[in-house]
């Protein structure tokens, strides 16, 4: 086994143990999307007109994408805690691959997210959402969802290593809640002003949301949208590639450099 694989598996085990010792955070992050599904689906469901389909069928893929984007927040908080509580300083003194530490965090978050997606899907099915496409396309949707979560976690890790203290990182993480609001996760972009619609359609969450709706067979791809939304699967893969290629090397470099 290569050094990176061995060290990475050790860091993965450390992160999973860390998550196990903090079950409250796991419960909160997993129940919040379900709460939002029930709230938005039943409170706003009758008020939002969706041509050709029910709002809950429109909402579930959006919530899946918004939850995946939450990797930015969890990545920031966990990386910041390790950086400012001396954990990373101790790890730097060990003969551990510099890539393995952030990689272990990203993979651990991916494992927890994959498990946490199941309850949201089950609740979605219970409230009336259905997978209208083929099993292969649905599997592709889930794979794309996890890839997006992995990419967002790398962005969060880098952002969590940049602030000078843990409090600043927490404040920065709290601002990420606006990202899904500036997307098509909860409402369609058709009725938005031109400048806002452009901003929303170039949000990576919008591309992933549209791709999930298309692959699950819930709603067709909108016409006349920006390229990432008009070609949602290709646009989502492009966004994931940009996020990983842009943030992963910088996160590893920032981790390797003492504060």
mmCIF file of C-alpha atoms in Angstrom:
data_model
loop_
_atom_site.group_PDB
_atom_site.id
_atom_site.type_symbol
_atom_site.label_atom_id
_atom_site.label_comp_id
_atom_site.label_asym_id
_atom_site.label_seq_id
_atom_site.Cartn_x
_atom_site.Cartn_y
_atom_site.Cartn_z
ATOM 1 C CA UNK A 1 0.000 0.000 0.000
ATOM 2 C CA UNK A 2 1.357 3.441 -0.912
ATOM 3 C CA UNK A 3 2.214 5.978 1.766
ATOM 4 C CA UNK A 4 -0.653 8.255 0.740
ATOM 5 C CA UNK A 5 -3.188 5.407 0.820
ATOM 6 C CA UNK A 6 -1.955 4.156 4.207
ATOM 7 C CA UNK A 7 -1.829 7.592 5.790
ATOM 8 C CA UNK A 8 -5.099 8.569 4.159
ATOM 9 C CA UNK A 9 -6.885 5.513 5.601
ATOM 10 C CA UNK A 10 -5.496 6.360 9.041
ATOM 11 C CA UNK A 11 -6.736 9.953 8.771
ATOM 12 C CA UNK A 12 -10.092 8.682 7.496
ATOM 13 C CA UNK A 13 -10.408 6.502 10.584
ATOM 14 C CA UNK A 14 -9.506 9.465 12.803
ATOM 15 C CA UNK A 15 -12.158 11.661 11.211
ATOM 16 C CA UNK A 16 -14.845 8.977 11.451
ATOM 17 C CA UNK A 17 -14.009 8.475 15.124
ATOM 18 C CA UNK A 18 -14.220 12.216 15.611
ATOM 19 C CA UNK A 19 -17.664 12.307 14.020
ATOM 20 C CA UNK A 20 -18.744 9.340 16.138
ATOM 21 C CA UNK A 21 -17.765 11.229 19.276
ATOM 22 C CA UNK A 22 -19.902 14.206 18.239
ATOM 23 C CA UNK A 23 -23.276 12.623 17.398
ATOM 24 C CA UNK A 24 -25.189 15.838 18.082
ATOM 25 C CA UNK A 25 -23.642 17.554 15.079
ATOM 26 C CA UNK A 26 -24.434 14.569 12.870
ATOM 27 C CA UNK A 27 -28.048 14.477 14.018
ATOM 28 C CA UNK A 28 -28.444 18.219 13.450
ATOM 29 C CA UNK A 29 -26.947 18.195 9.951
ATOM 30 C CA UNK A 30 -29.014 15.172 8.928
ATOM 31 C CA UNK A 31 -32.358 16.283 10.369
ATOM 32 C CA UNK A 32 -32.207 19.871 9.107
ATOM 33 C CA UNK A 33 -32.805 18.954 5.410
ATOM 34 C CA UNK A 34 -35.733 16.735 6.428
ATOM 35 C CA UNK A 35 -37.218 19.557 8.495
ATOM 36 C CA UNK A 36 -36.822 21.940 5.560
ATOM 37 C CA UNK A 37 -38.442 19.423 3.216
ATOM 38 C CA UNK A 38 -41.495 19.119 5.450
ATOM 39 C CA UNK A 39 -41.681 22.874 6.052
ATOM 40 C CA UNK A 40 -41.163 24.046 2.473
ATOM 41 C CA UNK A 41 -43.104 21.151 0.986
ATOM 42 C CA UNK A 42 -46.251 21.635 3.038
ATOM 43 C CA UNK A 43 -46.161 25.334 3.921
ATOM 44 C CA UNK A 44 -45.049 26.667 0.521
ATOM 45 C CA UNK A 45 -46.140 23.720 -1.604
ATOM 46 C CA UNK A 46 -49.601 25.061 -2.299
ATOM 47 C CA UNK A 47 -48.338 28.606 -2.918
ATOM 48 C CA UNK A 48 -45.687 27.843 -5.560
ATOM 49 C CA UNK A 49 -47.100 27.066 -8.977
ATOM 50 C CA UNK A 50 -45.113 24.359 -10.778
ATOM 51 C CA UNK A 51 -46.230 23.626 -14.339
ATOM 52 C CA UNK A 52 -46.413 19.917 -14.984
ATOM 53 C CA UNK A 53 -45.578 18.729 -11.493
ATOM 54 C CA UNK A 54 -45.908 19.091 -7.754
ATOM 55 C CA UNK A 55 -43.653 21.378 -5.769
ATOM 56 C CA UNK A 56 -42.331 18.583 -3.572
ATOM 57 C CA UNK A 57 -41.043 16.738 -6.638
ATOM 58 C CA UNK A 58 -39.303 19.968 -7.605
ATOM 59 C CA UNK A 59 -38.016 20.549 -4.067
ATOM 60 C CA UNK A 60 -36.406 17.217 -3.163
ATOM 61 C CA UNK A 61 -33.578 17.383 -5.763
ATOM 62 C CA UNK A 62 -32.967 20.991 -4.741
ATOM 63 C CA UNK A 63 -32.643 20.030 -1.093
ATOM 64 C CA UNK A 64 -30.276 17.209 -2.009
ATOM 65 C CA UNK A 65 -28.049 19.657 -3.885
ATOM 66 C CA UNK A 66 -28.253 22.271 -1.113
ATOM 67 C CA UNK A 67 -27.319 19.634 1.469
ATOM 68 C CA UNK A 68 -24.345 18.586 -0.645
ATOM 69 C CA UNK A 69 -23.246 22.216 -0.811
ATOM 70 C CA UNK A 70 -23.223 22.134 2.989
ATOM 71 C CA UNK A 71 -19.853 20.427 2.635
ATOM 72 C CA UNK A 72 -18.428 23.945 2.485
ATOM 73 C CA UNK A 73 -19.686 24.649 6.006
ATOM 74 C CA UNK A 74 -18.680 21.347 7.599
ATOM 75 C CA UNK A 75 -15.305 21.433 5.882
ATOM 76 C CA UNK A 76 -14.637 24.930 7.194
ATOM 77 C CA UNK A 77 -15.629 24.166 10.764
ATOM 78 C CA UNK A 78 -13.698 20.905 11.072
ATOM 79 C CA UNK A 79 -10.548 22.252 9.417
ATOM 80 C CA UNK A 80 -10.648 25.390 11.540
ATOM 81 C CA UNK A 81 -11.021 23.392 14.752
ATOM 82 C CA UNK A 82 -8.019 21.232 13.909
ATOM 83 C CA UNK A 83 -5.943 24.235 12.865
ATOM 84 C CA UNK A 84 -6.617 26.399 15.910
ATOM 85 C CA UNK A 85 -6.665 23.699 18.587
ATOM 86 C CA UNK A 86 -3.183 22.431 17.805
ATOM 87 C CA UNK A 87 -4.183 19.173 16.111
ATOM 88 C CA UNK A 88 -2.593 20.030 12.781
ATOM 89 C CA UNK A 89 0.584 21.230 14.481
ATOM 90 C CA UNK A 90 0.943 17.812 16.098
ATOM 91 C CA UNK A 91 0.188 16.027 12.854
ATOM 92 C CA UNK A 92 2.882 18.035 11.061
ATOM 93 C CA UNK A 93 5.485 16.628 13.450
ATOM 94 C CA UNK A 94 4.586 13.074 12.401
ATOM 95 C CA UNK A 95 5.808 11.285 9.260
ATOM 96 C CA UNK A 96 2.377 11.622 7.649
ATOM 97 C CA UNK A 97 1.707 12.582 4.040
ATOM 98 C CA UNK A 98 0.646 16.209 3.868
ATOM 99 C CA UNK A 99 -2.108 15.305 1.427
ATOM 100 C CA UNK A 100 -3.480 12.542 3.645
ATOM 101 C CA UNK A 101 -4.786 14.823 6.411
ATOM 102 C CA UNK A 102 -7.207 16.985 4.376
ATOM 103 C CA UNK A 103 -7.976 14.029 2.106
ATOM 104 C CA UNK A 104 -9.016 11.947 5.120
ATOM 105 C CA UNK A 105 -11.345 14.730 6.230
ATOM 106 C CA UNK A 106 -12.908 15.040 2.767
ATOM 107 C CA UNK A 107 -13.453 11.287 2.387
ATOM 108 C CA UNK A 108 -14.876 10.936 5.914
ATOM 109 C CA UNK A 109 -17.354 13.715 5.189
ATOM 110 C CA UNK A 110 -18.277 11.933 1.956
ATOM 111 C CA UNK A 111 -18.981 8.669 3.801
ATOM 112 C CA UNK A 112 -21.182 10.391 6.378
ATOM 113 C CA UNK A 113 -23.002 12.319 3.646
ATOM 114 C CA UNK A 114 -23.703 9.149 1.671
ATOM 115 C CA UNK A 115 -25.292 7.555 4.734
ATOM 116 C CA UNK A 116 -27.168 10.730 5.615
ATOM 117 C CA UNK A 117 -28.701 11.007 2.139
ATOM 118 C CA UNK A 118 -30.753 7.860 2.686
ATOM 119 C CA UNK A 119 -33.194 9.302 5.291
ATOM 120 C CA UNK A 120 -33.805 12.383 3.139
ATOM 121 C CA UNK A 121 -34.597 10.207 0.127
ATOM 122 C CA UNK A 122 -36.963 8.051 2.180
ATOM 123 C CA UNK A 123 -38.802 11.064 3.576
ATOM 124 C CA UNK A 124 -38.983 12.506 0.064
ATOM 125 C CA UNK A 125 -40.599 9.300 -1.167
ATOM 126 C CA UNK A 126 -42.991 9.401 1.779
ATOM 127 C CA UNK A 127 -44.215 12.914 0.932
ATOM 128 C CA UNK A 128 -44.837 12.135 -2.719
ATOM 129 C CA UNK A 129 -41.543 12.565 -4.567
ATOM 130 C CA UNK A 130 -40.832 9.839 -7.105
ATOM 131 C CA UNK A 131 -37.912 8.760 -9.291
ATOM 132 C CA UNK A 132 -39.415 8.941 -12.776
ATOM 133 C CA UNK A 133 -36.243 8.069 -14.703
ATOM 134 C CA UNK A 134 -34.366 4.792 -15.089
ATOM 135 C CA UNK A 135 -32.366 3.139 -12.324
ATOM 136 C CA UNK A 136 -29.127 3.883 -14.174
ATOM 137 C CA UNK A 137 -29.912 7.598 -14.419
ATOM 138 C CA UNK A 138 -30.919 7.669 -10.743
ATOM 139 C CA UNK A 139 -27.607 6.028 -9.811
ATOM 140 C CA UNK A 140 -25.845 8.648 -11.907
ATOM 141 C CA UNK A 141 -27.702 11.369 -10.023
ATOM 142 C CA UNK A 142 -26.552 10.015 -6.663
ATOM 143 C CA UNK A 143 -22.983 9.699 -7.915
ATOM 144 C CA UNK A 144 -23.039 13.286 -9.141
ATOM 145 C CA UNK A 145 -24.466 14.405 -5.803
ATOM 146 C CA UNK A 146 -21.626 12.785 -3.851
ATOM 147 C CA UNK A 147 -19.014 14.172 -6.241
ATOM 148 C CA UNK A 148 -20.395 17.662 -5.661
ATOM 149 C CA UNK A 149 -20.282 17.136 -1.881
ATOM 150 C CA UNK A 150 -16.644 16.037 -2.167
ATOM 151 C CA UNK A 151 -15.778 19.126 -4.220
ATOM 152 C CA UNK A 152 -17.553 21.472 -1.793
ATOM 153 C CA UNK A 153 -15.747 19.923 1.163
ATOM 154 C CA UNK A 154 -12.372 20.774 -0.383
ATOM 155 C CA UNK A 155 -13.507 24.369 -0.755
ATOM 156 C CA UNK A 156 -14.558 24.375 2.895
ATOM 157 C CA UNK A 157 -11.256 22.909 4.089
ATOM 158 C CA UNK A 158 -9.268 25.679 2.424
ATOM 159 C CA UNK A 159 -11.592 28.405 3.678
ATOM 160 C CA UNK A 160 -11.413 26.960 7.186
ATOM 161 C CA UNK A 161 -7.611 27.183 7.189
ATOM 162 C CA UNK A 162 -7.463 30.828 6.136
ATOM 163 C CA UNK A 163 -8.974 32.789 9.103
ATOM 164 C CA UNK A 164 -6.686 33.634 11.991
ATOM 165 C CA UNK A 165 -9.010 32.256 14.656
ATOM 166 C CA UNK A 166 -11.807 29.741 15.047
ATOM 167 C CA UNK A 167 -14.441 32.392 15.770
ATOM 168 C CA UNK A 168 -13.781 34.140 12.453
ATOM 169 C CA UNK A 169 -14.085 30.817 10.637
ATOM 170 C CA UNK A 170 -17.418 30.181 12.353
ATOM 171 C CA UNK A 171 -18.723 33.584 11.326
ATOM 172 C CA UNK A 172 -17.612 33.003 7.751
ATOM 173 C CA UNK A 173 -19.238 29.568 7.734
ATOM 174 C CA UNK A 174 -22.530 31.068 8.904
ATOM 175 C CA UNK A 175 -22.711 33.199 5.758
ATOM 176 C CA UNK A 176 -22.767 30.163 3.463
ATOM 177 C CA UNK A 177 -26.494 29.653 4.097
ATOM 178 C CA UNK A 178 -27.202 32.202 1.344
ATOM 179 C CA UNK A 179 -25.651 30.007 -1.358
ATOM 180 C CA UNK A 180 -28.712 27.742 -1.826
ATOM 181 C CA UNK A 181 -30.997 30.782 -1.642
ATOM 182 C CA UNK A 182 -29.206 32.240 -4.675
ATOM 183 C CA UNK A 183 -29.897 29.124 -6.714
ATOM 184 C CA UNK A 184 -32.802 27.198 -8.197
ATOM 185 C CA UNK A 185 -32.857 24.746 -5.277
ATOM 186 C CA UNK A 186 -36.118 26.112 -3.884
ATOM 187 C CA UNK A 187 -37.733 28.193 -6.638
ATOM 188 C CA UNK A 188 -37.406 28.324 -10.431
ATOM 189 C CA UNK A 189 -35.427 31.152 -12.006
ATOM 190 C CA UNK A 190 -37.960 31.946 -14.751
ATOM 191 C CA UNK A 191 -39.587 34.886 -12.987
ATOM 192 C CA UNK A 192 -36.402 36.483 -11.669
ATOM 193 C CA UNK A 193 -34.986 39.760 -13.004
ATOM 194 C CA UNK A 194 -32.376 39.302 -15.719
ATOM 195 C CA UNK A 195 -29.311 40.117 -13.614
ATOM 196 C CA UNK A 196 -30.475 37.933 -10.723
ATOM 197 C CA UNK A 197 -31.357 35.055 -13.021
ATOM 198 C CA UNK A 198 -27.862 35.162 -14.528
ATOM 199 C CA UNK A 199 -26.307 35.102 -11.059
ATOM 200 C CA UNK A 200 -28.535 32.231 -9.970
ATOM 201 C CA UNK A 201 -27.938 30.130 -13.076
ATOM 202 C CA UNK A 202 -24.157 30.436 -12.734
ATOM 203 C CA UNK A 203 -24.354 29.204 -9.162
ATOM 204 C CA UNK A 204 -22.955 25.623 -9.113
ATOM 205 C CA UNK A 205 -25.872 24.541 -6.924
ATOM 206 C CA UNK A 206 -28.287 25.439 -9.739
ATOM 207 C CA UNK A 207 -26.432 23.240 -12.220
ATOM 208 C CA UNK A 208 -26.396 20.285 -9.824
ATOM 209 C CA UNK A 209 -30.039 20.818 -8.873
ATOM 210 C CA UNK A 210 -31.112 20.888 -12.516
ATOM 211 C CA UNK A 211 -29.013 17.810 -13.273
ATOM 212 C CA UNK A 212 -30.645 15.885 -10.421
ATOM 213 C CA UNK A 213 -34.131 16.878 -11.546
ATOM 214 C CA UNK A 214 -33.300 15.780 -15.078
ATOM 215 C CA UNK A 215 -31.685 12.475 -14.087
ATOM 216 C CA UNK A 216 -34.464 11.627 -11.644
ATOM 217 C CA UNK A 217 -36.993 12.511 -14.374
ATOM 218 C CA UNK A 218 -38.797 15.104 -12.249
ATOM 219 C CA UNK A 219 -38.654 18.234 -14.418
ATOM 220 C CA UNK A 220 -37.246 18.964 -17.881
ATOM 221 C CA UNK A 221 -34.158 21.094 -18.435
ATOM 222 C CA UNK A 222 -35.215 24.761 -18.835
ATOM 223 C CA UNK A 223 -34.748 26.398 -22.228
ATOM 224 C CA UNK A 224 -32.821 29.605 -22.698
ATOM 225 C CA UNK A 225 -30.825 29.209 -19.485
ATOM 226 C CA UNK A 226 -27.107 29.822 -18.978
ATOM 227 C CA UNK A 227 -24.805 27.052 -20.204
ATOM 228 C CA UNK A 228 -24.324 25.203 -16.873
ATOM 229 C CA UNK A 229 -28.107 24.933 -16.421
ATOM 230 C CA UNK A 230 -28.920 24.321 -20.091
ATOM 231 C CA UNK A 231 -26.400 21.411 -20.041
ATOM 232 C CA UNK A 232 -26.749 20.459 -16.377
ATOM 233 C CA UNK A 233 -24.833 17.183 -16.221
ATOM 234 C CA UNK A 234 -21.860 18.543 -18.153
ATOM 235 C CA UNK A 235 -22.117 21.818 -16.247
ATOM 236 C CA UNK A 236 -22.159 20.026 -12.896
ATOM 237 C CA UNK A 237 -19.150 17.901 -13.788
ATOM 238 C CA UNK A 238 -17.325 21.014 -14.956
ATOM 239 C CA UNK A 239 -18.078 22.832 -11.712
ATOM 240 C CA UNK A 240 -16.900 19.837 -9.663
ATOM 241 C CA UNK A 241 -13.675 19.663 -11.654
ATOM 242 C CA UNK A 242 -13.073 23.387 -11.178
ATOM 243 C CA UNK A 243 -13.727 23.217 -7.433
ATOM 244 C CA UNK A 244 -11.493 20.194 -6.839
ATOM 245 C CA UNK A 245 -8.684 21.385 -9.105
ATOM 246 C CA UNK A 246 -8.823 24.872 -7.630
ATOM 247 C CA UNK A 247 -9.269 24.184 -3.915
ATOM 248 C CA UNK A 248 -7.676 20.779 -3.223
ATOM 249 C CA UNK A 249 -4.055 21.734 -4.084
ATOM 250 C CA UNK A 250 -4.386 25.042 -2.248
ATOM 251 C CA UNK A 251 -5.843 23.288 0.824
ATOM 252 C CA UNK A 252 -2.962 20.806 0.910
ATOM 253 C CA UNK A 253 -0.429 23.609 0.506
ATOM 254 C CA UNK A 254 -2.059 25.686 3.233
ATOM 255 C CA UNK A 255 -2.138 22.732 5.609
ATOM 256 C CA UNK A 256 1.547 21.982 4.998
ATOM 257 C CA UNK A 257 2.542 25.552 5.853
ATOM 258 C CA UNK A 258 2.658 26.259 9.620
ATOM 259 C CA UNK A 259 0.568 29.206 10.733
#
